[in-house]
mmCIF file of C-alpha atoms in Angstrom:
data_model
loop_
_atom_site.group_PDB
_atom_site.id
_atom_site.type_symbol
_atom_site.label_atom_id
_atom_site.label_comp_id
_atom_site.label_asym_id
_atom_site.label_seq_id
_atom_site.Cartn_x
_atom_site.Cartn_y
_atom_site.Cartn_z
ATOM 1 C CA UNK A 1 82.550 109.426 1.390
ATOM 2 C CA UNK A 2 85.085 110.922 3.355
ATOM 3 C CA UNK A 3 88.306 109.633 4.700
ATOM 4 C CA UNK A 4 90.455 110.827 7.309
ATOM 5 C CA UNK A 5 93.706 113.147 6.504
ATOM 6 C CA UNK A 6 95.659 109.937 8.235
ATOM 7 C CA UNK A 7 93.829 107.049 6.162
ATOM 8 C CA UNK A 8 94.185 109.363 2.933
ATOM 9 C CA UNK A 9 97.789 109.772 3.591
ATOM 10 C CA UNK A 10 98.018 105.686 4.651
ATOM 11 C CA UNK A 11 95.845 104.829 1.115
ATOM 12 C CA UNK A 12 98.254 106.968 -0.853
ATOM 13 C CA UNK A 13 101.660 105.734 0.652
ATOM 14 C CA UNK A 14 100.522 102.338 -0.145
ATOM 15 C CA UNK A 15 100.440 103.057 -3.879
ATOM 16 C CA UNK A 16 103.259 104.702 -3.754
ATOM 17 C CA UNK A 17 104.898 101.515 -2.551
ATOM 18 C CA UNK A 18 103.293 99.477 -5.034
ATOM 19 C CA UNK A 19 105.054 101.940 -7.625
ATOM 20 C CA UNK A 20 108.379 101.393 -6.080
ATOM 21 C CA UNK A 21 107.758 97.644 -6.036
ATOM 22 C CA UNK A 22 106.557 97.772 -9.536
ATOM 23 C CA UNK A 23 109.779 99.734 -10.415
ATOM 24 C CA UNK A 24 112.369 97.379 -8.844
ATOM 25 C CA UNK A 25 110.697 94.319 -10.617
ATOM 26 C CA UNK A 26 111.112 95.941 -13.737
ATOM 27 C CA UNK A 27 114.731 97.114 -13.151
ATOM 28 C CA UNK A 28 115.280 93.517 -11.979
ATOM 29 C CA UNK A 29 113.492 91.937 -15.445
ATOM 30 C CA UNK A 30 115.544 94.519 -17.529
ATOM 31 C CA UNK A 31 118.853 93.198 -16.174
ATOM 32 C CA UNK A 32 117.792 89.756 -16.912
ATOM 33 C CA UNK A 33 117.262 90.905 -20.276
ATOM 34 C CA UNK A 34 120.450 92.523 -20.303
ATOM 35 C CA UNK A 35 122.092 89.241 -19.424
ATOM 36 C CA UNK A 36 120.086 87.247 -21.950
ATOM 37 C CA UNK A 37 121.032 89.681 -24.573
ATOM 38 C CA UNK A 38 124.559 89.272 -23.434
ATOM 39 C CA UNK A 39 124.707 85.624 -23.695
ATOM 40 C CA UNK A 40 123.168 85.529 -27.280
ATOM 41 C CA UNK A 41 125.542 87.557 -28.714
ATOM 42 C CA UNK A 42 128.433 85.319 -27.333
ATOM 43 C CA UNK A 43 126.986 82.516 -28.341
ATOM 44 C CA UNK A 44 126.606 84.279 -31.921
ATOM 45 C CA UNK A 45 130.171 85.360 -32.124
ATOM 46 C CA UNK A 46 131.049 81.748 -31.033
ATOM 47 C CA UNK A 47 129.168 80.291 -33.561
ATOM 48 C CA UNK A 48 130.542 82.707 -36.309
ATOM 49 C CA UNK A 49 134.189 81.883 -35.288
ATOM 50 C CA UNK A 50 133.035 78.420 -36.048
ATOM 51 C CA UNK A 51 131.840 79.291 -39.493
ATOM 52 C CA UNK A 52 135.065 81.076 -40.133
ATOM 53 C CA UNK A 53 137.100 78.257 -38.989
ATOM 54 C CA UNK A 54 135.381 75.635 -40.834
ATOM 55 C CA UNK A 55 135.660 78.072 -43.673
ATOM 56 C CA UNK A 56 139.450 78.376 -43.474
ATOM 57 C CA UNK A 57 140.170 75.070 -42.899
ATOM 58 C CA UNK A 58 138.396 74.183 -46.225
ATOM 59 C CA UNK A 59 139.876 77.031 -47.926
ATOM 60 C CA UNK A 60 143.292 76.110 -46.704
ATOM 61 C CA UNK A 61 143.506 72.172 -47.388
ATOM 62 C CA UNK A 62 141.663 72.950 -50.388
ATOM 63 C CA UNK A 63 144.212 75.230 -51.553
ATOM 64 C CA UNK A 64 148.223 75.566 -50.473
ATOM 65 C CA UNK A 65 147.706 72.811 -47.940
ATOM 66 C CA UNK A 66 146.455 70.407 -50.579
ATOM 67 C CA UNK A 67 150.011 69.337 -50.736
ATOM 68 C CA UNK A 68 150.123 67.762 -47.150
ATOM 69 C CA UNK A 69 146.808 66.469 -47.350
ATOM 70 C CA UNK A 70 147.914 62.893 -47.581
ATOM 71 C CA UNK A 71 150.310 63.300 -44.479
ATOM 72 C CA UNK A 72 147.919 65.402 -42.121
ATOM 73 C CA UNK A 73 144.284 64.084 -43.901
ATOM 74 C CA UNK A 74 143.510 61.956 -40.724
ATOM 75 C CA UNK A 75 144.227 64.528 -38.430
ATOM 76 C CA UNK A 76 142.596 67.519 -40.433
ATOM 77 C CA UNK A 77 139.198 65.344 -40.752
ATOM 78 C CA UNK A 78 138.819 64.779 -36.503
ATOM 79 C CA UNK A 79 139.669 68.829 -36.321
ATOM 80 C CA UNK A 80 137.018 69.195 -39.017
ATOM 81 C CA UNK A 81 134.494 67.395 -36.935
ATOM 82 C CA UNK A 82 135.387 68.468 -33.734
ATOM 83 C CA UNK A 83 134.824 72.110 -35.141
ATOM 84 C CA UNK A 84 131.779 71.552 -36.800
ATOM 85 C CA UNK A 85 130.506 69.553 -33.958
ATOM 86 C CA UNK A 86 130.952 72.274 -32.031
ATOM 87 C CA UNK A 87 129.460 74.493 -34.046
ATOM 88 C CA UNK A 88 126.389 72.473 -34.289
ATOM 89 C CA UNK A 89 126.263 72.776 -30.173
ATOM 90 C CA UNK A 90 126.804 76.325 -30.070
ATOM 91 C CA UNK A 91 123.621 76.625 -32.558
ATOM 92 C CA UNK A 92 121.324 74.020 -30.980
ATOM 93 C CA UNK A 93 122.111 76.634 -27.607
ATOM 94 C CA UNK A 94 121.531 79.552 -29.183
ATOM 95 C CA UNK A 95 117.974 78.357 -29.967
ATOM 96 C CA UNK A 96 117.457 77.735 -26.414
ATOM 97 C CA UNK A 97 119.163 81.267 -25.316
ATOM 98 C CA UNK A 98 117.250 83.229 -27.955
ATOM 99 C CA UNK A 99 113.844 81.359 -26.245
ATOM 100 C CA UNK A 100 115.038 82.663 -22.915
ATOM 101 C CA UNK A 101 116.027 85.895 -24.227
ATOM 102 C CA UNK A 102 112.536 86.395 -25.742
ATOM 103 C CA UNK A 103 110.855 85.240 -22.196
ATOM 104 C CA UNK A 104 112.790 87.892 -20.582
ATOM 105 C CA UNK A 105 111.504 90.577 -23.212
ATOM 106 C CA UNK A 106 108.049 89.168 -22.153
ATOM 107 C CA UNK A 107 108.600 89.682 -18.524
ATOM 108 C CA UNK A 108 110.255 93.380 -19.458
ATOM 109 C CA UNK A 109 106.675 93.817 -21.224
ATOM 110 C CA UNK A 110 105.052 92.508 -18.680
ATOM 111 C CA UNK A 111 106.803 94.579 -15.835
ATOM 112 C CA UNK A 112 106.485 97.793 -17.835
ATOM 113 C CA UNK A 113 102.253 97.351 -17.745
ATOM 114 C CA UNK A 114 102.344 96.505 -14.115
ATOM 115 C CA UNK A 115 104.405 99.768 -13.360
ATOM 116 C CA UNK A 116 101.731 101.992 -15.667
ATOM 117 C CA UNK A 117 99.341 100.276 -13.839
ATOM 118 C CA UNK A 118 100.330 101.413 -10.649
ATOM 119 C CA UNK A 119 101.606 104.965 -11.483
ATOM 120 C CA UNK A 120 98.095 105.107 -12.628
ATOM 121 C CA UNK A 121 96.370 103.700 -9.405
ATOM 122 C CA UNK A 122 98.532 106.088 -7.859
ATOM 123 C CA UNK A 123 97.976 108.916 -9.583
ATOM 124 C CA UNK A 124 93.742 108.189 -8.838
ATOM 125 C CA UNK A 125 94.520 107.958 -5.824
ATOM 126 C CA UNK A 126 96.407 111.223 -5.124
ATOM 127 C CA UNK A 127 93.785 113.073 -7.310
ATOM 128 C CA UNK A 128 90.785 111.816 -5.283
ATOM 129 C CA UNK A 129 92.664 113.028 -2.538
ATOM 130 C CA UNK A 130 93.437 116.468 -3.222
ATOM 131 C CA UNK A 131 89.570 116.533 -4.644
ATOM 132 C CA UNK A 132 88.241 115.680 -1.324
ATOM 133 C CA UNK A 133 90.969 118.206 0.302
ATOM 134 C CA UNK A 134 89.640 121.163 -2.366
ATOM 135 C CA UNK A 135 85.851 120.090 -1.339
ATOM 136 C CA UNK A 136 86.514 120.464 2.214
ATOM 137 C CA UNK A 137 88.103 123.869 2.186
ATOM 138 C CA UNK A 138 85.510 124.622 -0.296
ATOM 139 C CA UNK A 139 83.155 123.344 2.421
ATOM 140 C CA UNK A 140 84.913 125.203 5.437
ATOM 141 C CA UNK A 141 85.040 128.534 3.135
ATOM 142 C CA UNK A 142 80.935 128.613 2.743
ATOM 143 C CA UNK A 143 80.370 127.857 6.298
ATOM 144 C CA UNK A 144 82.458 130.586 7.369
ATOM 145 C CA UNK A 145 81.328 132.914 4.909
ATOM 146 C CA UNK A 146 77.349 131.749 5.974
ATOM 147 C CA UNK A 147 78.545 132.535 9.540
ATOM 148 C CA UNK A 148 79.605 135.775 8.513
ATOM 149 C CA UNK A 149 76.516 136.632 6.814
ATOM 150 C CA UNK A 150 74.613 135.625 10.342
ATOM 151 C CA UNK A 151 76.792 137.336 12.626
ATOM 152 C CA UNK A 152 76.160 140.930 10.506
ATOM 153 C CA UNK A 153 72.636 140.077 10.493
ATOM 154 C CA UNK A 154 70.928 142.381 12.984
ATOM 155 C CA UNK A 155 68.394 140.152 15.492
ATOM 156 C CA UNK A 156 64.566 141.181 15.148
#
């Protein structure tokens, strides 16, 4: 089977467009992954800060602040409960955000595989078309040689 030159170019262009589309999809997936990673990092930082606040409260009110405990005890308990509740919410939210990050990473892996397949198909089409051109040139050369030989033979 031999394709016309125009059909071959169109076939290769189609494969190139698919590679371009796969690259665009991969870039979008990588952007989503970066955003999800930033959200997880921010949430982890908030959790670390919440834990430090709880630790600092316990350290202060268990040490030098214990003198004022009878006076501020109720407010301290309300504040501590609010910090602990915020920390718990952040920890639950982190689980969801980590799941979103894993989904984004899986999508990036999928898009990379799609890009690799598209590039392999493009390379195969390119190689096929180059082989076809090489065979066509070889056939033309052989035909020209045969015609030259025929032209040089004396007629009987």
